[in-house]
PDB file of C-alpha atoms in Angstrom:
ATOM      1  CA  UNK H   9    -115.652-112.576-224.651  1.00  0.00           C
ATOM      2  CA  UNK H  10    -116.115-112.119-220.899  1.00  0.00           C
ATOM      3  CA  UNK H  11    -117.598-114.750-218.625  1.00  0.00           C
ATOM      4  CA  UNK H  12    -120.852-112.825-217.947  1.00  0.00           C
ATOM      5  CA  UNK H  13    -121.378-112.413-221.698  1.00  0.00           C
ATOM      6  CA  UNK H  14    -120.795-116.136-222.201  1.00  0.00           C
ATOM      7  CA  UNK H  15    -123.332-116.899-219.470  1.00  0.00           C
ATOM      8  CA  UNK H  16    -125.898-114.778-221.315  1.00  0.00           C
ATOM      9  CA  UNK H  17    -125.169-116.694-224.540  1.00  0.00           C
ATOM     10  CA  UNK H  18    -125.619-120.030-222.751  1.00  0.00           C
ATOM     11  CA  UNK H  19    -128.932-118.955-221.208  1.00  0.00           C
ATOM     12  CA  UNK H  20    -130.152-117.679-224.573  1.00  0.00           C
ATOM     13  CA  UNK H  21    -129.190-120.888-226.405  1.00  0.00           C
ATOM     14  CA  UNK H  22    -130.714-123.101-223.708  1.00  0.00           C
ATOM     15  CA  UNK H  23    -133.963-121.124-223.955  1.00  0.00           C
ATOM     16  CA  UNK H  24    -133.929-121.908-227.708  1.00  0.00           C
ATOM     17  CA  UNK H  25    -133.911-125.649-227.034  1.00  0.00           C
ATOM     18  CA  UNK H  26    -130.228-126.664-227.064  1.00  0.00           C
ATOM     19  CA  UNK H  27    -128.796-128.662-224.213  1.00  0.00           C
ATOM     20  CA  UNK H  28    -126.648-126.859-221.674  1.00  0.00           C
ATOM     21  CA  UNK H  29    -123.770-129.315-222.034  1.00  0.00           C
ATOM     22  CA  UNK H  30    -123.651-128.910-225.796  1.00  0.00           C
ATOM     23  CA  UNK H  31    -123.716-125.104-225.636  1.00  0.00           C
ATOM     24  CA  UNK H  32    -120.955-125.124-223.022  1.00  0.00           C
ATOM     25  CA  UNK H  33    -118.819-127.354-225.239  1.00  0.00           C
ATOM     26  CA  UNK H  34    -119.409-125.131-228.301  1.00  0.00           C
ATOM     27  CA  UNK H  35    -118.423-121.888-226.564  1.00  0.00           C
ATOM     28  CA  UNK H  36    -115.655-123.624-224.564  1.00  0.00           C
ATOM     29  CA  UNK H  37    -116.910-122.766-221.115  1.00  0.00           C
ATOM     30  CA  UNK H  38    -116.953-124.950-218.024  1.00  0.00           C
ATOM     31  CA  UNK H  39    -120.123-125.723-216.117  1.00  0.00           C
ATOM     32  CA  UNK H  40    -118.588-124.379-212.920  1.00  0.00           C
ATOM     33  CA  UNK H  41    -117.926-121.034-214.639  1.00  0.00           C
ATOM     34  CA  UNK H  42    -121.562-120.954-215.730  1.00  0.00           C
ATOM     35  CA  UNK H  43    -122.810-121.488-212.181  1.00  0.00           C
ATOM     36  CA  UNK H  44    -120.283-119.132-210.545  1.00  0.00           C
ATOM     37  CA  UNK H  45    -121.740-116.367-208.380  1.00  0.00           C
ATOM     38  CA  UNK H  46    -119.416-113.668-207.155  1.00  0.00           C
ATOM     39  CA  UNK H  47    -119.243-113.101-203.425  1.00  0.00           C
ATOM     40  CA  UNK H  48    -120.458-109.773-202.053  1.00  0.00           C
ATOM     41  CA  UNK H  49    -117.775-107.181-201.368  1.00  0.00           C
ATOM     42  CA  UNK H  50    -116.934-107.459-197.674  1.00  0.00           C
ATOM     43  CA  UNK H  51    -114.699-104.387-197.767  1.00  0.00           C
ATOM     44  CA  UNK H  52    -117.402-101.864-198.666  1.00  0.00           C
ATOM     45  CA  UNK H  53    -118.019-100.580-195.128  1.00  0.00           C
ATOM     46  CA  UNK H  54    -114.285-100.387-194.402  1.00  0.00           C
ATOM     47  CA  UNK H  55    -113.665 -98.555-197.692  1.00  0.00           C
ATOM     48  CA  UNK H  56    -116.326 -95.984-196.783  1.00  0.00           C
ATOM     49  CA  UNK H  57    -114.775 -95.476-193.328  1.00  0.00           C
ATOM     50  CA  UNK H  58    -111.312 -94.971-194.860  1.00  0.00           C
ATOM     51  CA  UNK H  59    -112.626 -92.449-197.400  1.00  0.00           C
ATOM     52  CA  UNK H  60    -114.506 -90.584-194.644  1.00  0.00           C
ATOM     53  CA  UNK H  61    -111.348 -90.456-192.524  1.00  0.00           C
ATOM     54  CA  UNK H  62    -109.345 -89.312-195.535  1.00  0.00           C
ATOM     55  CA  UNK H  63    -111.692 -86.397-196.131  1.00  0.00           C
ATOM     56  CA  UNK H  64    -111.529 -85.436-192.469  1.00  0.00           C
ATOM     57  CA  UNK H  65    -107.740 -85.826-192.121  1.00  0.00           C
ATOM     58  CA  UNK H  66    -106.204 -85.033-195.510  1.00  0.00           C
ATOM     59  CA  UNK H  67    -102.564 -85.270-194.445  1.00  0.00           C
ATOM     60  CA  UNK H  68    -102.817 -88.704-192.845  1.00  0.00           C
ATOM     61  CA  UNK H  69    -101.584 -91.815-194.589  1.00  0.00           C
ATOM     62  CA  UNK H  70    -102.649 -95.446-194.560  1.00  0.00           C
ATOM     63  CA  UNK H  71    -100.744 -96.163-191.350  1.00  0.00           C
ATOM     64  CA  UNK H  72    -102.480 -93.397-189.452  1.00  0.00           C
ATOM     65  CA  UNK H  73    -105.881 -94.489-190.772  1.00  0.00           C
ATOM     66  CA  UNK H  74    -105.091 -97.998-189.575  1.00  0.00           C
ATOM     67  CA  UNK H  75    -104.360 -96.626-186.099  1.00  0.00           C
ATOM     68  CA  UNK H  76    -107.530 -94.503-186.104  1.00  0.00           C
ATOM     69  CA  UNK H  77    -109.632 -97.533-187.063  1.00  0.00           C
ATOM     70  CA  UNK H  78    -108.011 -99.625-184.325  1.00  0.00           C
ATOM     71  CA  UNK H  79    -108.649 -96.845-181.790  1.00  0.00           C
ATOM     72  CA  UNK H  80    -112.301 -96.864-182.839  1.00  0.00           C
ATOM     73  CA  UNK H  81    -112.444-100.557-181.929  1.00  0.00           C
ATOM     74  CA  UNK H  82    -112.396-102.135-185.378  1.00  0.00           C
ATOM     75  CA  UNK H  83    -110.281-105.246-185.899  1.00  0.00           C
ATOM     76  CA  UNK H  84    -108.640-104.564-189.251  1.00  0.00           C
ATOM     77  CA  UNK H  85    -105.482-105.770-190.946  1.00  0.00           C
ATOM     78  CA  UNK H  86    -102.941-103.069-191.842  1.00  0.00           C
ATOM     79  CA  UNK H  87    -102.338-104.666-195.243  1.00  0.00           C
ATOM     80  CA  UNK H  88    -106.049-104.483-196.059  1.00  0.00           C
ATOM     81  CA  UNK H  89    -106.165-100.816-195.033  1.00  0.00           C
ATOM     82  CA  UNK H  90    -103.131-100.070-197.209  1.00  0.00           C
ATOM     83  CA  UNK H  91    -104.658-101.907-200.179  1.00  0.00           C
ATOM     84  CA  UNK H  92    -108.018-100.122-199.897  1.00  0.00           C
ATOM     85  CA  UNK H  93    -106.263 -96.788-199.336  1.00  0.00           C
ATOM     86  CA  UNK H  94    -104.238 -97.266-202.516  1.00  0.00           C
ATOM     87  CA  UNK H  95    -107.259 -98.503-204.500  1.00  0.00           C
ATOM     88  CA  UNK H  96    -109.233 -95.387-203.531  1.00  0.00           C
ATOM     89  CA  UNK H  97    -106.290 -93.262-204.785  1.00  0.00           C
ATOM     90  CA  UNK H  98    -106.062 -91.297-201.556  1.00  0.00           C
ATOM     91  CA  UNK H  99    -102.280 -91.008-201.452  1.00  0.00           C
ATOM     92  CA  UNK H 100    -100.831 -87.542-201.011  1.00  0.00           C
ATOM     93  CA  UNK H 101     -98.587 -86.852-203.961  1.00  0.00           C
ATOM     94  CA  UNK H 102     -95.021 -86.881-202.637  1.00  0.00           C
ATOM     95  CA  UNK H 103     -93.753 -84.798-205.567  1.00  0.00           C
ATOM     96  CA  UNK H 104     -96.012 -81.902-204.611  1.00  0.00           C
ATOM     97  CA  UNK H 105     -94.967 -82.196-200.979  1.00  0.00           C
ATOM     98  CA  UNK H 106     -91.294 -81.937-201.958  1.00  0.00           C
ATOM     99  CA  UNK H 107     -91.769 -78.996-204.302  1.00  0.00           C
ATOM    100  CA  UNK H 108     -91.789 -76.418-201.506  1.00  0.00           C
ATOM    101  CA  UNK H 109     -89.098 -76.586-198.828  1.00  0.00           C
ATOM    102  CA  UNK H 110     -90.306 -76.685-195.265  1.00  0.00           C
ATOM    103  CA  UNK H 111     -89.243 -74.108-192.744  1.00  0.00           C
ATOM    104  CA  UNK H 112     -88.980 -76.228-189.639  1.00  0.00           C
ATOM    105  CA  UNK H 113     -89.653 -73.738-186.869  1.00  0.00           C
ATOM    106  CA  UNK H 114     -87.629 -70.992-188.527  1.00  0.00           C
ATOM    107  CA  UNK H 115     -89.645 -67.763-188.934  1.00  0.00           C
ATOM    108  CA  UNK H 116     -89.765 -65.956-192.235  1.00  0.00           C
ATOM    109  CA  UNK H 117     -87.922 -63.036-190.655  1.00  0.00           C
ATOM    110  CA  UNK H 118     -84.871 -65.301-190.456  1.00  0.00           C
ATOM    111  CA  UNK H 119     -84.636 -65.285-194.248  1.00  0.00           C
ATOM    112  CA  UNK H 120     -82.212 -62.458-194.871  1.00  0.00           C
ATOM    113  CA  UNK H 121     -80.258 -61.494-197.992  1.00  0.00           C
ATOM    114  CA  UNK H 122     -76.498 -61.515-197.794  1.00  0.00           C
ATOM    115  CA  UNK H 123     -75.060 -58.078-198.405  1.00  0.00           C
ATOM    116  CA  UNK H 124     -72.208 -59.019-200.730  1.00  0.00           C
ATOM    117  CA  UNK H 125     -73.790 -61.544-203.113  1.00  0.00           C
ATOM    118  CA  UNK H 126     -77.451 -60.532-202.997  1.00  0.00           C
ATOM    119  CA  UNK H 127     -78.493 -64.164-202.416  1.00  0.00           C
ATOM    120  CA  UNK H 128     -80.945 -65.263-199.773  1.00  0.00           C
ATOM    121  CA  UNK H 129     -79.779 -67.435-196.910  1.00  0.00           C
ATOM    122  CA  UNK H 130     -81.843 -69.417-194.462  1.00  0.00           C
ATOM    123  CA  UNK H 131     -81.353 -69.330-190.726  1.00  0.00           C
ATOM    124  CA  UNK H 132     -80.919 -73.005-189.865  1.00  0.00           C
ATOM    125  CA  UNK H 133     -80.593 -72.490-186.126  1.00  0.00           C
ATOM    126  CA  UNK H 134     -84.248 -71.683-185.592  1.00  0.00           C
ATOM    127  CA  UNK H 135     -83.478 -68.612-183.461  1.00  0.00           C
ATOM    128  CA  UNK H 136     -85.775 -65.669-183.836  1.00  0.00           C
ATOM    129  CA  UNK H 137     -84.353 -62.250-184.504  1.00  0.00           C
ATOM    130  CA  UNK H 138     -85.420 -59.186-182.610  1.00  0.00           C
ATOM    131  CA  UNK H 139     -86.036 -57.163-185.768  1.00  0.00           C
TER     132      UNK H 139
END
């Protein structure tokens, strides 16, 4: 049983006339756990800023978002940005990025079939052809 459910049981039993100490002993819960109040989430505004940046700049990663936040004047820790970025599941899938090879500056016209084998070769020099 979760702690909030146990708290509800304690409050119900106390309203029925049992002592708080006795109910806590019966359900094996400490008094400090009964009185615990969770702190408000202090990362909510930062999480919203990261998600907004992620929708604006889809190809950026956590490091670039950290730099953008610092440029905007916010004092943030890079580890916190990375943790919130991962928790929001904003990572670009590396498997999809690797599926298609990148043509670094080489035009599509540089892809020419070899005459003898019929296979395609890629111009790795980056020179453009006059064709």
